[in-house]
Amino acid sequence: MNKFNKISLVLALTGGLFFTQSCVQDDEYSIPPMDCTGLTTTMSIPQLIEDVQSSTEPNNLRPYLENAVIEGYVISSDETGNFFKTISIQDHPTNPTTNGIQIEIDANSLYTQYPIGSKIQIELKGLVAGYDRGVIKLGTTYVQNDETRVGRMPSALATTNVKKTCESVEPLAPKVVNTIAEALKPENINTLVTIKNVQFANPTEDVTYGDAVGLTTVNRQLIDRKGKVVDLRNSGYATFAGENLPTKSGEITVVVSIYNSSYQLYIRDLNDVKFDQDRFEPGQAELPTSAAKFPFLGADFNNWADFLASANNFAYDPMVKEAAGQGINGSGALLIDGQRSANGFVFTTRPTVTDLPANPTKLHFWVKGTAAKSLNIYLYKNDGTNYSFNVGSLTDNKLVTENNGGNNSYTGTINTNGEWKVVQLDLEGLTDINTSNINGNFIAFRVGNNANYNLLVDNITIE
């Protein structure tokens, strides 16, 4: 008998019985009523996570044979049937210090014993923690295809080991983010997050939240203004499975999860969905706000000498010319005119303005004109390396993400039909952008080879 099989046997005997992993939706194993508890907490959720991450067992399994108690706040609910035999907890009702964990229990109607916002304590002796497809779970073990995994603890074991405290239910305050990318981070797994500015990608095609006829779990894609998508998982057994998807946009409160490397989200009920705003067109740039600043002298191109003083030692290509009076509202502009025989830089500048944001989230510039190939923008880091943005085809205001077409790509054409269009570079999540080292590079504009350009550029700003 190998080491872990011996441990599994001890744990099973400690719990009083073995259990069978089941995916059948039934009420056979509802937990009996229990009194509240006032145990002494001896371990934090971050400490349990550290235990798991330091384990050398397969799936980082960590069996607990000693007495230890953790506590956390319940953020999930199986009342509507979208969660099944599991409870998600985080270590604080408003500001969790780390990702949460899943408590696996072979019982239904868990919400009656562990309501949302309740503080629970878990006696770890007799339980096992470990990773299961990317999520840290706490339960007992089972073997599948010769692999030992964390699964549901028997309901009898939950009765003795998982207790609601005598404290009153706490109101939960989800972490609020503005994009899907902000939500899909390891520290948000099994925590409560509200994502603003989202909508269902295909509400008229998918129609309903779930498959209430086939009783299968389905994915419904959410999309944000930047075009980022993520799956919302909805059980066919959920009471809202047959409800129509809202066609508007707004905010949604979710429990963040992951399956291997794919993030997925869960709602507890339809109160988590507040889509009361008009739909938006993903990938559209937002206009600069009042917080926007010029990142270098001459970034509005009203003073050509200032622009030249901000250039680095590459200065600028002969394609670049001053365009006095041709900018927005008759102001100055920069003109990129003609063609090059090779791909390359047309101008590069340094950050010659002080008090720029240390962690900027967006950069804007305005474009007017035509080009047979597109623009490639370098935004430099403090170490001299760069982020690459490929503008691609441009006919309207556009949001551009980093390295969206591969380094140094000039695919697509530009034609703004004689109007000024704004390009927004999405900087969220990008670190170490050089906004303070005047001796280092800040931004470079690059063009493709053997292609005619006739583009005006104006008002480069960062915020």
Coordinates of C-alpha atoms in Angstrom, one line a residue:
M1 CA 0.0 0.0 0.0
N2 CA 1.6 3.3 -1.1
K3 CA 2.0 6.3 1.2
F4 CA -1.0 8.2 0.0
N5 CA -3.4 5.3 -0.1
K6 CA -2.5 4.8 3.6
I7 CA -3.3 8.4 4.3
S8 CA -6.5 8.2 2.4
L9 CA -7.6 5.1 4.5
V10 CA -6.8 7.0 7.7
L11 CA -8.8 10.0 6.6
A12 CA -11.8 7.9 5.6
L13 CA -11.8 6.1 8.9
T14 CA -11.5 9.5 10.7
G15 CA -14.6 10.7 8.8
G16 CA -16.5 7.6 9.7
L17 CA -17.4 6.4 6.2
F18 CA -16.3 6.3 2.6
F19 CA -18.2 8.2 -0.1
T20 CA -18.9 8.0 -3.8
Q21 CA -18.4 11.0 -6.0
S22 CA -21.8 11.8 -7.7
C23 CA -23.1 14.2 -10.2
V24 CA -26.8 13.3 -9.8
Q25 CA -29.0 16.2 -8.8
D26 CA -31.0 14.9 -5.8
D27 CA -31.9 15.6 -2.2
E28 CA -30.7 12.4 -0.7
Y29 CA -27.9 13.8 1.3
S30 CA -29.2 17.1 2.8
I31 CA -27.3 18.1 5.9
P32 CA -29.3 17.9 9.1
P33 CA -29.7 21.0 11.2
M34 CA -26.6 22.0 13.3
D35 CA -25.9 24.5 16.1
C36 CA -23.6 27.4 15.5
T37 CA -20.1 27.1 16.8
G38 CA -17.4 29.2 18.4
L39 CA -14.2 27.3 17.8
T40 CA -10.8 28.9 18.0
T41 CA -9.4 29.6 14.6
T42 CA -5.8 28.5 14.4
M43 CA -5.0 28.9 10.7
S44 CA -5.8 31.4 7.9
I45 CA -6.9 30.7 4.4
P46 CA -3.6 32.1 3.1
Q47 CA -1.7 29.6 5.4
L48 CA -3.8 26.7 4.0
I49 CA -3.0 27.9 0.5
E50 CA 0.7 27.9 1.4
D51 CA 0.3 24.4 2.8
V52 CA -1.1 23.2 -0.6
Q53 CA 1.4 25.1 -2.7
S54 CA 4.3 23.6 -0.7
S55 CA 3.1 20.0 -0.9
T56 CA 5.1 17.7 -3.1
E57 CA 2.2 15.2 -3.4
P58 CA 0.4 14.8 -6.8
N59 CA -2.2 17.7 -7.2
N60 CA -0.4 19.3 -4.2
L61 CA -2.6 17.2 -1.8
R62 CA -2.2 18.1 1.8
P63 CA -3.9 15.8 4.3
Y64 CA -4.7 17.1 7.8
L65 CA -4.2 14.5 10.5
E66 CA -3.7 17.2 13.3
N67 CA -6.3 19.6 14.8
A68 CA -6.5 22.9 13.0
V69 CA -9.3 25.3 12.3
I70 CA -9.8 27.8 9.5
E71 CA -12.5 30.3 8.9
G72 CA -14.0 32.2 6.0
Y73 CA -17.1 33.9 4.6
V74 CA -19.6 32.1 2.4
I75 CA -20.0 33.8 -1.0
S76 CA -21.8 31.1 -3.0
S77 CA -25.3 29.6 -2.7
D78 CA -26.9 26.5 -4.1
E79 CA -30.4 27.8 -3.5
T80 CA -31.1 28.3 -7.2
G81 CA -29.3 25.1 -8.2
N82 CA -26.4 26.8 -10.1
F83 CA -23.9 25.6 -7.5
F84 CA -23.9 21.9 -6.7
K85 CA -22.5 20.4 -3.5
T86 CA -19.9 23.0 -3.0
I87 CA -19.3 26.2 -1.0
S88 CA -16.9 29.0 -2.0
I89 CA -15.4 31.0 0.9
Q90 CA -13.0 34.0 1.1
D91 CA -11.2 35.3 4.1
H92 CA -12.9 38.6 4.5
P93 CA -16.4 39.8 3.5
T94 CA -15.2 42.9 1.7
N95 CA -11.4 42.8 1.0
P96 CA -10.1 39.2 0.7
T97 CA -6.3 39.1 1.1
T98 CA -5.9 36.2 -1.4
N99 CA -8.0 33.9 -3.5
G100 CA -10.7 31.8 -1.8
I101 CA -11.2 28.0 -1.6
Q102 CA -14.0 25.5 -2.3
I103 CA -15.4 23.3 0.4
E104 CA -16.7 20.1 -1.2
I105 CA -19.7 18.5 0.6
D106 CA -21.8 15.6 -0.6
A107 CA -25.1 17.2 0.3
N108 CA -27.8 19.5 -1.1
S109 CA -29.5 22.6 0.2
L110 CA -26.2 23.8 1.7
Y111 CA -27.5 27.4 1.7
T112 CA -29.9 26.5 4.6
Q113 CA -26.9 25.7 6.8
Y114 CA -24.3 28.1 5.3
P115 CA -26.1 31.2 4.0
I116 CA -24.4 33.8 1.9
G117 CA -22.4 36.2 4.1
S118 CA -22.2 33.7 7.1
K119 CA -18.9 33.1 8.7
I120 CA -18.0 29.4 8.9
Q121 CA -15.3 27.5 10.6
I122 CA -13.8 24.2 9.3
E123 CA -12.0 21.7 11.5
L124 CA -9.3 20.4 9.2
K125 CA -8.6 17.1 10.9
G126 CA -9.7 14.3 8.7
L127 CA -9.9 16.5 5.5
V128 CA -7.6 17.0 2.6
A129 CA -6.8 20.2 0.7
G130 CA -5.3 20.3 -2.8
Y131 CA -5.6 21.6 -6.3
D132 CA -8.2 20.2 -8.6
R133 CA -8.1 21.5 -12.2
G134 CA -6.7 24.8 -11.0
V135 CA -8.9 25.4 -8.0
I136 CA -7.9 24.7 -4.4
K137 CA -10.5 22.5 -2.8
L138 CA -11.1 21.1 0.7
G139 CA -12.8 17.7 1.2
T140 CA -11.8 14.1 1.2
T141 CA -10.1 12.0 -1.5
Y142 CA -11.3 9.7 -4.2
V143 CA -9.5 7.9 -7.0
Q144 CA -10.2 8.4 -10.7
N145 CA -8.2 6.8 -13.4
D146 CA -5.5 5.9 -10.8
E147 CA -5.3 9.5 -9.8
T148 CA -6.1 10.7 -6.2
R149 CA -8.1 13.9 -6.2
V150 CA -10.0 16.1 -3.7
G151 CA -13.7 15.4 -3.8
R152 CA -16.8 15.8 -1.6
M153 CA -16.6 14.9 2.0
P154 CA -19.5 12.8 3.3
S155 CA -22.4 14.8 4.7
A156 CA -21.9 13.3 8.2
L157 CA -18.3 14.5 8.2
A158 CA -19.5 18.0 7.2
T159 CA -21.9 18.0 10.1
T160 CA -19.0 17.7 12.5
N161 CA -16.3 19.6 10.7
V162 CA -18.0 22.5 8.9
K163 CA -19.8 24.8 11.2
K164 CA -21.5 28.2 10.9
T165 CA -20.3 30.5 13.6
C166 CA -22.7 32.3 16.0
E167 CA -21.8 35.6 14.5
S168 CA -24.5 37.5 12.4
V169 CA -24.4 37.3 8.6
E170 CA -22.1 39.9 7.2
P171 CA -23.0 42.0 4.1
L172 CA -20.6 41.2 1.3
A173 CA -18.9 43.9 -0.8
P174 CA -17.6 42.4 -4.1
K175 CA -14.4 43.6 -5.6
V176 CA -15.4 46.0 -8.4
V177 CA -13.5 45.9 -11.7
N178 CA -14.1 47.6 -15.1
T179 CA -12.9 44.9 -17.4
I180 CA -13.0 41.1 -17.7
A181 CA -9.2 41.0 -17.8
E182 CA -9.1 42.6 -14.3
A183 CA -11.5 39.9 -13.0
L184 CA -9.6 36.9 -14.5
K185 CA -6.6 36.9 -12.1
P186 CA -5.4 34.1 -9.8
E187 CA -6.1 36.2 -6.7
N188 CA -9.7 36.4 -7.7
I189 CA -10.4 32.7 -7.9
N190 CA -13.3 31.7 -5.5
T191 CA -13.9 35.4 -4.6
L192 CA -16.8 37.6 -5.3
V193 CA -16.2 40.1 -8.1
T194 CA -18.5 42.7 -9.8
I195 CA -17.5 43.3 -13.4
K196 CA -18.8 46.6 -15.0
N197 CA -19.3 47.4 -18.7
V198 CA -20.2 43.9 -19.9
Q199 CA -23.0 42.3 -21.9
F200 CA -23.9 38.9 -23.3
A201 CA -22.1 38.4 -26.6
N202 CA -25.0 36.6 -28.4
P203 CA -28.2 37.1 -26.4
T204 CA -30.5 36.7 -29.4
E205 CA -28.8 33.4 -30.5
D206 CA -28.3 31.8 -27.1
V207 CA -31.7 33.1 -25.9
T208 CA -31.7 31.6 -22.4
Y209 CA -29.3 31.3 -19.5
G210 CA -29.2 27.5 -19.6
D211 CA -30.6 24.3 -21.0
A212 CA -33.7 23.8 -19.0
V213 CA -34.9 21.0 -21.3
G214 CA -31.8 18.9 -21.6
L215 CA -30.7 19.8 -18.0
T216 CA -27.1 20.3 -19.1
T217 CA -24.7 23.0 -18.1
V218 CA -23.9 25.5 -20.8
N219 CA -21.6 28.4 -21.4
R220 CA -22.9 31.9 -22.2
Q221 CA -20.2 34.3 -23.3
L222 CA -19.8 37.7 -21.7
I223 CA -18.0 40.4 -23.5
D224 CA -16.6 43.8 -22.4
R225 CA -15.9 47.0 -24.2
K226 CA -12.4 45.9 -25.1
G227 CA -13.7 42.7 -26.8
K228 CA -12.5 40.4 -24.1
V229 CA -14.8 37.4 -23.6
V230 CA -15.3 34.8 -20.8
D231 CA -17.7 32.0 -20.2
L232 CA -20.6 32.3 -17.7
R233 CA -21.5 28.7 -16.7
N234 CA -25.1 28.0 -16.1
S235 CA -26.6 24.7 -14.9
G236 CA -29.6 23.2 -16.6
Y237 CA -31.0 22.6 -13.1
A238 CA -30.8 26.3 -12.1
T239 CA -34.2 27.8 -11.4
F240 CA -33.3 30.5 -13.9
A241 CA -32.1 28.2 -16.7
G242 CA -35.1 28.9 -18.9
E243 CA -35.1 32.7 -18.4
N244 CA -34.1 34.9 -21.4
L245 CA -30.8 36.5 -21.4
P246 CA -30.9 40.3 -21.1
T247 CA -30.0 42.1 -24.3
K248 CA -28.6 45.2 -22.7
S249 CA -25.3 45.9 -20.9
G250 CA -24.3 46.7 -17.4
E251 CA -22.6 44.9 -14.5
I252 CA -22.6 41.4 -13.2
T253 CA -21.5 39.9 -9.8
V254 CA -19.8 36.5 -10.1
V255 CA -17.8 33.9 -8.3
V256 CA -14.7 33.6 -10.3
S257 CA -13.4 30.1 -11.1
I258 CA -11.1 28.3 -13.4
Y259 CA -11.0 24.9 -15.1
N260 CA -7.4 23.9 -15.8
S261 CA -6.3 27.1 -17.7
S262 CA -9.7 28.4 -18.7
Y263 CA -11.5 30.9 -16.5
Q264 CA -15.2 30.6 -16.0
L265 CA -17.7 32.6 -14.0
Y266 CA -20.8 31.6 -11.9
I267 CA -23.8 33.7 -10.7
R268 CA -25.8 32.7 -7.7
D269 CA -29.2 34.1 -8.9
L270 CA -30.5 36.7 -11.4
N271 CA -30.1 39.4 -8.8
D272 CA -26.4 39.2 -9.7
V273 CA -27.1 40.5 -13.2
K274 CA -27.9 44.2 -13.6
F275 CA -27.9 44.9 -17.3
D276 CA -29.8 48.2 -17.6
Q277 CA -27.6 50.2 -20.0
D278 CA -27.6 50.3 -23.8
R279 CA -25.5 47.8 -25.7
F280 CA -22.1 48.9 -26.8
E281 CA -19.9 48.0 -29.7
P282 CA -16.8 46.1 -28.4
G283 CA -13.4 47.4 -29.5
Q284 CA -14.5 51.1 -29.6
A285 CA -12.0 53.6 -28.1
E286 CA -13.1 55.8 -25.3
L287 CA -12.3 59.5 -25.6
P288 CA -9.5 61.0 -23.5
T289 CA -10.7 62.3 -20.1
S290 CA -9.8 65.4 -18.2
A291 CA -7.0 63.4 -16.6
A292 CA -5.1 63.0 -19.9
K293 CA -1.7 64.6 -20.1
F294 CA 0.7 65.2 -22.9
P295 CA 3.7 62.8 -22.3
F296 CA 6.3 64.9 -24.0
L297 CA 6.8 68.5 -25.0
G298 CA 5.3 69.1 -28.4
A299 CA 2.9 66.2 -28.2
D300 CA 0.2 68.5 -29.4
F301 CA 2.5 69.5 -32.3
N302 CA 1.7 73.2 -31.8
N303 CA 5.4 74.0 -31.2
W304 CA 7.5 72.0 -33.7
A305 CA 10.7 73.0 -31.8
D306 CA 9.4 71.4 -28.6
F307 CA 8.6 68.2 -30.5
L308 CA 12.1 68.1 -32.0
A309 CA 13.6 68.7 -28.6
S310 CA 11.7 65.7 -27.2
A311 CA 12.9 63.4 -30.0
N312 CA 15.6 60.8 -29.2
N313 CA 18.8 60.4 -31.0
F314 CA 17.0 58.7 -33.9
A315 CA 15.2 62.0 -34.4
Y316 CA 12.7 61.4 -37.2
D317 CA 12.4 60.1 -40.7
P318 CA 12.1 62.4 -43.8
M319 CA 8.5 61.1 -44.1
V320 CA 7.7 63.2 -41.0
K321 CA 6.9 66.8 -41.6
E322 CA 5.4 69.7 -39.7
A323 CA 1.7 70.4 -40.6
A324 CA 1.0 73.8 -39.1
G325 CA -2.7 74.6 -39.1
Q326 CA -3.7 71.1 -40.3
G327 CA -4.4 69.7 -36.8
I328 CA -7.6 69.4 -34.8
N329 CA -9.5 72.7 -34.9
G330 CA -6.8 74.4 -37.0
S331 CA -4.0 73.6 -34.5
G332 CA -0.6 72.1 -35.4
A333 CA -0.2 68.4 -36.4
L334 CA 2.5 65.9 -37.5
L335 CA 2.3 64.6 -41.1
I336 CA 3.6 61.2 -42.1
D337 CA 3.8 61.4 -45.9
G338 CA 5.4 59.2 -48.6
Q339 CA 6.8 55.7 -48.3
R340 CA 9.9 53.8 -47.1
S341 CA 11.7 50.9 -48.8
A342 CA 11.9 49.1 -45.5
N343 CA 9.8 48.7 -42.4
G344 CA 11.0 51.1 -39.7
F345 CA 10.7 54.1 -37.3
V346 CA 9.4 57.4 -38.5
F347 CA 9.8 59.1 -35.1
T348 CA 10.7 58.3 -31.5
T349 CA 10.3 60.6 -28.4
R350 CA 11.4 60.7 -24.8
P351 CA 9.1 61.4 -21.8
T352 CA 9.9 65.1 -21.3
V353 CA 6.9 66.1 -19.2
T354 CA 7.0 65.7 -15.4
D355 CA 4.4 64.2 -13.1
L356 CA 3.1 61.6 -15.6
P357 CA 1.1 58.7 -14.1
A358 CA 3.4 55.9 -12.9
N359 CA 0.9 53.2 -13.9
P360 CA -1.0 54.6 -16.9
T361 CA -4.0 52.7 -18.2
K362 CA -4.5 54.3 -21.6
L363 CA -2.8 56.3 -24.3
H364 CA -4.6 58.2 -27.1
F365 CA -3.6 59.8 -30.4
W366 CA -5.7 61.2 -33.2
V367 CA -5.3 60.2 -36.9
K368 CA -6.7 61.6 -40.1
G369 CA -5.9 60.5 -43.6
T370 CA -5.0 57.3 -45.5
A371 CA -2.3 54.6 -45.6
A372 CA -1.8 51.5 -47.7
K373 CA -0.4 49.7 -44.6
S374 CA -1.1 50.3 -40.9
L375 CA 1.0 51.7 -38.1
N376 CA 3.0 49.8 -35.5
I377 CA 3.5 51.6 -32.2
Y378 CA 6.2 50.9 -29.6
L379 CA 5.7 51.9 -26.0
Y380 CA 8.9 51.6 -24.1
K381 CA 9.6 50.2 -20.6
N382 CA 12.3 51.4 -18.2
D383 CA 14.7 48.7 -19.2
G384 CA 14.6 49.7 -22.9
T385 CA 12.4 46.9 -24.1
N386 CA 9.0 47.7 -25.5
Y387 CA 5.4 46.8 -25.8
S388 CA 4.2 46.5 -29.4
F389 CA 0.8 47.7 -30.6
N390 CA -0.5 47.0 -34.1
V391 CA -3.2 49.5 -35.1
G392 CA -4.5 47.3 -37.9
S393 CA -7.3 48.4 -40.3
L394 CA -8.7 51.8 -39.2
T395 CA -11.8 53.6 -40.4
D396 CA -13.3 54.6 -37.0
N397 CA -12.3 55.2 -33.4
K398 CA -10.5 52.1 -32.3
L399 CA -9.2 50.4 -29.2
V400 CA -5.9 48.6 -29.7
T401 CA -4.4 45.9 -27.4
E402 CA -0.7 45.1 -27.0
N403 CA 0.9 42.7 -29.5
N404 CA -2.5 41.9 -31.0
G405 CA -1.0 41.1 -34.4
G406 CA 2.5 40.0 -33.5
N407 CA 5.6 42.2 -33.3
N408 CA 6.1 44.7 -36.1
S409 CA 2.9 43.9 -37.9
Y410 CA 1.6 46.5 -40.4
T411 CA -1.4 44.5 -41.7
G412 CA -4.5 46.5 -42.6
T413 CA -5.1 49.8 -44.2
I414 CA -6.1 53.2 -42.9
N415 CA -8.8 55.5 -44.3
T416 CA -10.6 57.9 -42.0
N417 CA -12.6 59.5 -44.8
G418 CA -11.3 62.9 -44.1
E419 CA -12.3 62.9 -40.4
W420 CA -10.3 62.8 -37.2
K421 CA -10.4 59.4 -35.5
V422 CA -9.0 58.5 -32.1
V423 CA -6.8 55.4 -31.4
Q424 CA -6.7 54.2 -27.8
L425 CA -3.8 51.9 -26.7
D426 CA -5.0 49.7 -23.8
L427 CA -2.3 49.8 -21.2
E428 CA -4.1 48.1 -18.3
G429 CA -2.0 45.3 -16.9
L430 CA 1.2 46.6 -18.6
T431 CA 3.9 47.4 -16.1
D432 CA 7.1 49.5 -16.0
I433 CA 6.2 51.9 -18.8
N434 CA 8.8 54.6 -18.9
T435 CA 7.0 57.8 -17.9
S436 CA 9.9 59.4 -15.9
N437 CA 13.3 58.6 -17.3
I438 CA 13.9 61.5 -19.7
N439 CA 17.0 59.8 -21.1
G440 CA 15.0 56.8 -22.1
N441 CA 12.6 56.3 -25.0
F442 CA 8.9 56.7 -24.5
I443 CA 7.0 56.1 -27.8
A444 CA 7.8 55.3 -31.4
F445 CA 5.7 55.3 -34.5
R446 CA 6.7 52.7 -37.2
V447 CA 5.5 52.2 -40.8
G448 CA 5.5 49.4 -43.2
N449 CA 7.6 49.1 -46.3
N450 CA 6.7 50.1 -49.9
A451 CA 3.4 51.6 -48.9
N452 CA 2.1 55.1 -49.4
Y453 CA 1.2 57.0 -46.2
N454 CA -0.6 60.3 -45.9
L455 CA -1.5 60.6 -42.3
L456 CA -1.9 63.5 -39.9
V457 CA -1.3 62.8 -36.2
D458 CA -2.3 65.0 -33.4
N459 CA -2.7 65.2 -29.5
I460 CA -0.8 62.2 -28.1
T461 CA -2.0 61.9 -24.5
I462 CA -1.6 59.4 -21.6
E463 CA -3.6 58.8 -18.4

